[in-house]
Short mmCIF file of C-alpha atoms in Angstrom, two decimals:
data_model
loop_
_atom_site.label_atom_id
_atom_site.label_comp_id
_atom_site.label_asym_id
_atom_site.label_seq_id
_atom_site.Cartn_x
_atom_site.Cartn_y
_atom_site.Cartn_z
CA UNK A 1 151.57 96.67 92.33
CA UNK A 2 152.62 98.99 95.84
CA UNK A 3 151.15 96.83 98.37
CA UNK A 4 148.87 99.05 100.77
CA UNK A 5 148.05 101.23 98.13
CA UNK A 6 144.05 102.52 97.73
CA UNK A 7 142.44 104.12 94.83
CA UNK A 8 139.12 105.49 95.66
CA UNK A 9 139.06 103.66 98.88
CA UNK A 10 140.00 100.29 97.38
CA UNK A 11 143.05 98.35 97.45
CA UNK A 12 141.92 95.46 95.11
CA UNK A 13 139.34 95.15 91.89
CA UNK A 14 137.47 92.10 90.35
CA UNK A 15 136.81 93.27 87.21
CA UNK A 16 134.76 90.51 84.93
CA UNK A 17 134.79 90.70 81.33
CA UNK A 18 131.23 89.64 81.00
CA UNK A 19 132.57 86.86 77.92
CA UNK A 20 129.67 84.77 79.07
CA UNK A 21 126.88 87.13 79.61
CA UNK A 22 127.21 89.20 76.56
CA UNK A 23 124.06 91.13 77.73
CA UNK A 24 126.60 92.76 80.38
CA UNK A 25 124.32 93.26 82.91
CA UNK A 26 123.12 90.29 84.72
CA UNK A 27 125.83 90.43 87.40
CA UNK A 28 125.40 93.76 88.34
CA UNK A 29 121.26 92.60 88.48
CA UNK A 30 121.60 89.24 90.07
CA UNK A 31 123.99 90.60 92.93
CA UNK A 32 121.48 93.61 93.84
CA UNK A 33 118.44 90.78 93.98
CA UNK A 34 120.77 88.95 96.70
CA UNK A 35 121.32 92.26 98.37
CA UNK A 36 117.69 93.00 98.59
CA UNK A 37 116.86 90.05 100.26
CA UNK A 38 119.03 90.37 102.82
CA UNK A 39 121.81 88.35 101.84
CA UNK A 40 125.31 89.73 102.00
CA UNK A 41 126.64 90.21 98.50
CA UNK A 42 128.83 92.10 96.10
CA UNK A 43 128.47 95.40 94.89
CA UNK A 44 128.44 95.85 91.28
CA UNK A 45 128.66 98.82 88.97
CA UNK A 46 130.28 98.69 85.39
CA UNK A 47 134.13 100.23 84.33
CA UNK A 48 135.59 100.92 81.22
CA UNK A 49 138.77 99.70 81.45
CA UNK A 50 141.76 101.70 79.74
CA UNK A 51 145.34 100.18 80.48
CA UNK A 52 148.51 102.97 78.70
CA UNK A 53 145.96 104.48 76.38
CA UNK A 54 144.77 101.38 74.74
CA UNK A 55 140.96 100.48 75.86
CA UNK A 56 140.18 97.28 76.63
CA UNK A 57 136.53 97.15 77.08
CA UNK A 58 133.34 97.20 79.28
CA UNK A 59 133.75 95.13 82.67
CA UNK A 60 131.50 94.40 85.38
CA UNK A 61 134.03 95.68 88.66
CA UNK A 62 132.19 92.96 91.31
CA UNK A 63 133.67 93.69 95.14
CA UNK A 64 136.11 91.12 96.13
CA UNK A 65 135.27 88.88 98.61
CA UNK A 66 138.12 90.01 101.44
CA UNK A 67 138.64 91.63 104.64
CA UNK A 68 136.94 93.82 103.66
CA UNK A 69 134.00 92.66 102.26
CA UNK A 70 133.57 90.44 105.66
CA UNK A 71 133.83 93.73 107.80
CA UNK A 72 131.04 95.39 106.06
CA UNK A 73 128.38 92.41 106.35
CA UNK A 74 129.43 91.01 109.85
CA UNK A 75 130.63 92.30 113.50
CA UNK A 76 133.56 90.03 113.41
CA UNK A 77 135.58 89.72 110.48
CA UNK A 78 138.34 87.15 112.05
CA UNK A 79 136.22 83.99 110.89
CA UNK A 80 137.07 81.29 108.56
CA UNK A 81 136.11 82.13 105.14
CA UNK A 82 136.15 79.15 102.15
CA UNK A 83 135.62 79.32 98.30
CA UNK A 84 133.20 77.14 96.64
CA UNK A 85 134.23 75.50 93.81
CA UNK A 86 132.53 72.56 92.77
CA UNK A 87 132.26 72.04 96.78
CA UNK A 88 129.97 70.00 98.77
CA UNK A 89 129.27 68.64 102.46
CA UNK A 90 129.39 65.11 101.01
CA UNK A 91 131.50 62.56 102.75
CA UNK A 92 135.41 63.33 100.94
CA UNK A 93 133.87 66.47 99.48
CA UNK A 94 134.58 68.46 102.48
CA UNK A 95 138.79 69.20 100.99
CA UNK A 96 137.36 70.97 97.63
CA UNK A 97 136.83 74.26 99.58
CA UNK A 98 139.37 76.61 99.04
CA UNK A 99 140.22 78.28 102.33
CA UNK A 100 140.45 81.64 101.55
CA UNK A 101 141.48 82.67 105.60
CA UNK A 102 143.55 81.07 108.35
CA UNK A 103 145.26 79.37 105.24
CA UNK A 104 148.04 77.74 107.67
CA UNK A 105 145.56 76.00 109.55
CA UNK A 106 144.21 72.81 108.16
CA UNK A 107 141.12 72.32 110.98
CA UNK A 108 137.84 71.89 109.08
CA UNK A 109 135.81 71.33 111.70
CA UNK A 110 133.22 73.82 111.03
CA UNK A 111 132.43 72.08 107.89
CA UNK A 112 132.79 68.80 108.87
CA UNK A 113 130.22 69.64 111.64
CA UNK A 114 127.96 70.45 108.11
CA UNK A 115 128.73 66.91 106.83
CA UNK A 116 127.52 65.27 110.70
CA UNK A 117 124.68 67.18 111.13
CA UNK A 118 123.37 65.92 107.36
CA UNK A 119 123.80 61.96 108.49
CA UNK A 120 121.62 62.33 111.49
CA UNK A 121 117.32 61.26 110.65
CA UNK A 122 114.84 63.29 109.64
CA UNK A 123 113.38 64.30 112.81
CA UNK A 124 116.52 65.76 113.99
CA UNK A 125 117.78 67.47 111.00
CA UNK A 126 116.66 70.82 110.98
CA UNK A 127 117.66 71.28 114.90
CA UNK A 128 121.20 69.58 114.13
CA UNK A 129 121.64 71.91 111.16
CA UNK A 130 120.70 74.99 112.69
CA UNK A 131 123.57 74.87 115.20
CA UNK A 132 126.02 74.88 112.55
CA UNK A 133 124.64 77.27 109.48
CA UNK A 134 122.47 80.22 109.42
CA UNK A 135 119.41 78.07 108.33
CA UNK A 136 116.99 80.92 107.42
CA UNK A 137 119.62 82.81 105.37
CA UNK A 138 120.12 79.81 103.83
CA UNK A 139 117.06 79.42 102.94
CA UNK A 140 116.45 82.53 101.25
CA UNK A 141 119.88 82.37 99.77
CA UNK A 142 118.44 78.98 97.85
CA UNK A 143 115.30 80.86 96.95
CA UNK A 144 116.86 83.60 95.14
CA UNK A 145 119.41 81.30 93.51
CA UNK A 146 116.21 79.60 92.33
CA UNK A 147 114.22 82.62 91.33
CA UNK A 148 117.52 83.95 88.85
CA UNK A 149 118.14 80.66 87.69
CA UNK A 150 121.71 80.39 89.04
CA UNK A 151 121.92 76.85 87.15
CA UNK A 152 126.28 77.05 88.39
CA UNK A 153 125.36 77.93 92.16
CA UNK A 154 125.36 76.22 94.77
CA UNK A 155 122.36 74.44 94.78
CA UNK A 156 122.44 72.80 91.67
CA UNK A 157 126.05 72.58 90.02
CA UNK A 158 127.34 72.77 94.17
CA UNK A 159 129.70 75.90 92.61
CA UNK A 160 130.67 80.02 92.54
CA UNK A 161 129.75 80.77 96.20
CA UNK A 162 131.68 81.48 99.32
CA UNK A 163 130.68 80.22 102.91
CA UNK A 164 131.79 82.42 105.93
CA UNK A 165 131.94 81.47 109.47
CA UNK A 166 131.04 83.96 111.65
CA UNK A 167 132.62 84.00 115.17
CA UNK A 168 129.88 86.10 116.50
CA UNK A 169 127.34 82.72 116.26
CA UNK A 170 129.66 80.25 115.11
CA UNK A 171 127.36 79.89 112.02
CA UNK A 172 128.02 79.54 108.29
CA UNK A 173 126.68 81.89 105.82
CA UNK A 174 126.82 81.53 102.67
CA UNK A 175 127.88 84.57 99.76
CA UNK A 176 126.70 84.38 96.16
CA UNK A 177 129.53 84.59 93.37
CA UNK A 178 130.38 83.77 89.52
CA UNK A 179 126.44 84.87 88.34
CA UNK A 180 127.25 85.60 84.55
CA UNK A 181 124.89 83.14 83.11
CA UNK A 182 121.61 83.95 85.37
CA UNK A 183 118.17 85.49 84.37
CA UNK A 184 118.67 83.01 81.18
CA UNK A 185 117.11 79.62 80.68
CA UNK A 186 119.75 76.81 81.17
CA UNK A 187 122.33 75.72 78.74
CA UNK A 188 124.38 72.65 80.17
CA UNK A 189 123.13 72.21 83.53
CA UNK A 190 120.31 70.39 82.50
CA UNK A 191 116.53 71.40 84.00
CA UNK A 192 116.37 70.69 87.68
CA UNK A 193 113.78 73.65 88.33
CA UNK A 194 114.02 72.08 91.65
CA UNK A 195 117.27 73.39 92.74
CA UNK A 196 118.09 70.22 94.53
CA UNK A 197 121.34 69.32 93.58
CA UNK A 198 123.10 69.41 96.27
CA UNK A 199 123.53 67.66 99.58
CA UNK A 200 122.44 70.48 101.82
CA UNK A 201 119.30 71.67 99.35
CA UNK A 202 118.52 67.32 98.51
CA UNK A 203 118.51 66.91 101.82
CA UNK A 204 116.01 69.70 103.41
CA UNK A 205 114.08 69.26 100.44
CA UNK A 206 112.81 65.40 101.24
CA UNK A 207 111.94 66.96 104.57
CA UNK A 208 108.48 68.64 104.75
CA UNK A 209 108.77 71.08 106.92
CA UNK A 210 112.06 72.53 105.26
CA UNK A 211 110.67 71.96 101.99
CA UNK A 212 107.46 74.10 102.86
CA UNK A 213 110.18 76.63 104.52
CA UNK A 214 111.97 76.97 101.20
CA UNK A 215 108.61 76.80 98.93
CA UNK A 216 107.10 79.57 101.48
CA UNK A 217 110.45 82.05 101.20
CA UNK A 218 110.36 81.30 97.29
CA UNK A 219 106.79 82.87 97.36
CA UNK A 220 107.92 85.98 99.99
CA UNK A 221 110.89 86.63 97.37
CA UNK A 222 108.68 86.91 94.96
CA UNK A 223 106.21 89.34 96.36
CA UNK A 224 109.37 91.30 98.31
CA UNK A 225 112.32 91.52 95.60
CA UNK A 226 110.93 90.53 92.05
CA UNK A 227 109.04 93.38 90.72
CA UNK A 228 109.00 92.94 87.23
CA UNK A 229 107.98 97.09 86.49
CA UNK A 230 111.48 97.79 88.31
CA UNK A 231 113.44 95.33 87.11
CA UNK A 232 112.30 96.68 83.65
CA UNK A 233 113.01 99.80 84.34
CA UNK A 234 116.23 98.87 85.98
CA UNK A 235 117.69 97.07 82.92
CA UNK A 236 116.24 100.47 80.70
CA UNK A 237 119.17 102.55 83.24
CA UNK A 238 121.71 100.02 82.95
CA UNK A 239 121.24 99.60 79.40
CA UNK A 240 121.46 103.00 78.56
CA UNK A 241 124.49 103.51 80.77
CA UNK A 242 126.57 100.39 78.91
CA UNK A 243 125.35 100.71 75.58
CA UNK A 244 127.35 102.91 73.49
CA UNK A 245 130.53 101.27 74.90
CA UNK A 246 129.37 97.55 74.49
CA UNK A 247 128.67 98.17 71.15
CA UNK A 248 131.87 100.00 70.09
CA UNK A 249 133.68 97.64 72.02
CA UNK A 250 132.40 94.74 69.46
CA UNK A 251 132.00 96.87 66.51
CA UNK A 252 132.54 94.60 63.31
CA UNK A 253 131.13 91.25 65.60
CA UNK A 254 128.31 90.63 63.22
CA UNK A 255 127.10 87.71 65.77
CA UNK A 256 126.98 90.56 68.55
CA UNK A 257 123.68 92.57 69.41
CA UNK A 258 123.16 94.07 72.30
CA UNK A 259 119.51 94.95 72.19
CA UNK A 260 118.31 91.26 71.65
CA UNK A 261 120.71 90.12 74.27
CA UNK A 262 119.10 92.28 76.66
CA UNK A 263 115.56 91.69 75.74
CA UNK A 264 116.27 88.19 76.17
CA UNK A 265 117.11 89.26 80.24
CA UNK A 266 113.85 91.57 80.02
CA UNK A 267 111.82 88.38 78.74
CA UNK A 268 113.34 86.26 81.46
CA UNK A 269 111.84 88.62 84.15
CA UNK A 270 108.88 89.00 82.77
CA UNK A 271 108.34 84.73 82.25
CA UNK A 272 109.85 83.87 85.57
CA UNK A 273 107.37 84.02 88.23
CA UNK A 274 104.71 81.64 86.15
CA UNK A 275 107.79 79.21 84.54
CA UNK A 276 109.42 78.82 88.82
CA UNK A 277 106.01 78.94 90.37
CA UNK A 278 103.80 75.47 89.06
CA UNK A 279 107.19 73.33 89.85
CA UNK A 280 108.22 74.76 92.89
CA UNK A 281 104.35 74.68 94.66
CA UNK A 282 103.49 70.67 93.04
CA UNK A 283 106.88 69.39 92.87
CA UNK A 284 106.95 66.29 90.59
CA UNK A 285 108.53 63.34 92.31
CA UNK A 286 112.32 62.60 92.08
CA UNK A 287 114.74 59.96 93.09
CA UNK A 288 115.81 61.13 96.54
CA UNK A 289 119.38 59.42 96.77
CA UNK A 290 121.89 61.88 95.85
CA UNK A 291 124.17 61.46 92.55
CA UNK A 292 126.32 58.78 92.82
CA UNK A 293 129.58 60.96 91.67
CA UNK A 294 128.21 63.28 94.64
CA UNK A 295 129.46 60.17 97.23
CA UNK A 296 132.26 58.77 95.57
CA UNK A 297 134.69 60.96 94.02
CA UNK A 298 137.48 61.61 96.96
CA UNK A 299 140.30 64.13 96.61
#
């Protein structure tokens, strides 16, 4: 490694090796639904990666969250910027993020003023939140991660996503990441169709007029980004493009098949809107006290 060095413009790579999404393409899908709703995100094409002669496979190449990445999505790129990693603005949650920026300096104010602004009552929740995080983004951010089913997000495992603080509105926005098991029913994060996991998404749920906000962008989503005839016809491209490598890559894997592994992506679009819809518009009731691991695990 020469430090400073660029190839192709780049002077880092995330490359993913797709071992749990053996469709290979819902990253490269789940990050472009984020993009098109206005969200900043990754890009996301596909490499096949050859090391000394010796070719080690089909990866998804996902843009690293960096310098970079910040400069491109916001006018100031000298904010505070933390990993998620099972991360939450719990009371003694508030140490799990990663900082990621300013690493020397231990002030976590700006999420602490996340933790505050979620003790204070209902009627002046939404006002005390907005002066810390990009509420509307937010919003919408939730939304998608509800529409692709991002069971280890944020919202529901409180996991794989960034948070930035911009200095140009002191406000937090938050960055999707780790989306290899979306556009797939869940496995082993239960069946929360709610998405209201965590203490940010729990707590504007039990509110109404947050809840209708987040049931309301849900619906725009759905009627902006999720066209299931381009989707389709999206996964045909991508598909085609990956195929012939995927499959030599796991010649002689007799559990491997790529065509019913991508159908089962093409059935998930297709089933989506009527499976998300019915829950999200009559929400059954649920117990509105958070976990209790959620309160007292400290670290």
């Amino acid at each position: 490694y020469v430090e400073d060095r660029e190839f192709l413009g780049m002077n880092r790579l995330t490359l993913n090796n797709n071992k749990q999404d053996r469709s290979q393409i819902r990253q490269c899908i789940a990050y472009s639904l984020f993009s098109s709703a206005g969200l900043p995100a990754p890009r996301c094409n596909f490499a096949q990666v050859t090391v000394n002669g010796k070719k080690l496979g089909l990866f998804s190449n996902v843009e690293s969250i960096k310098k970079r990445f910040i400069a491109r999505h916001f006018n100031d790129d000298d904010g505070r910027l933390y990993e998620g990693t099972l991360s939450d603005f719990s009371p003694n949650w508030i140490n799990t993020f990663e900082a990621k920026t300013n690493k020397t300096d231990s002030d976590r104010g700006d999420l602490n003023a996340v933790k505050a602004a979620l003790q204070v009552p209902d009627e002046e929740l939404k006002a005390a939140l907005s002066k810390v995080i990009n509420l509307d983004r937010f919003i919408t951010y939730w939304a998608v991660e509800a529409m692709i089913n991002h069971g280890d997000g944020y919202a529901v495992n409180r996991n794989n996503f960034y948070i930035y603080n911009d200095p140009s509105t002191s406000l937090l926005e938050f960055i999707p990441w780790g989306v290899d098991q979306v556009l797939k029913p869940f496995v082993k994060f239960g069946d929360n169709l709610l998405f209201v996991e965590s203490a940010l998404t729990r707590r504007l749920y039990q509110l109404p007029e947050t809840q209708q906000e987040y049931v309301t962008e849900v619906q725009n989503q759905f009627d902006m980004i999720w066209s299931e005839v381009e989707l389709l016809r999206e996964i045909d491209r991508m598909e085609s493009l990956v195929g012939a490598i995927a499959n030599d890559e796991h010649a002689g894997d007799m559990f491997f098949n790529l065509a019913e592994e991508v159908e089962a992506v093409r059935q998930f679009i297709r089933t989506r809107r009527t499976t998300l819809e019915p829950v999200i518009f009559e929400p059954p009731v649920f117990d509105k006290a958070p976990p209790v691991w959620l309160c007292d695990l400290e670290f």
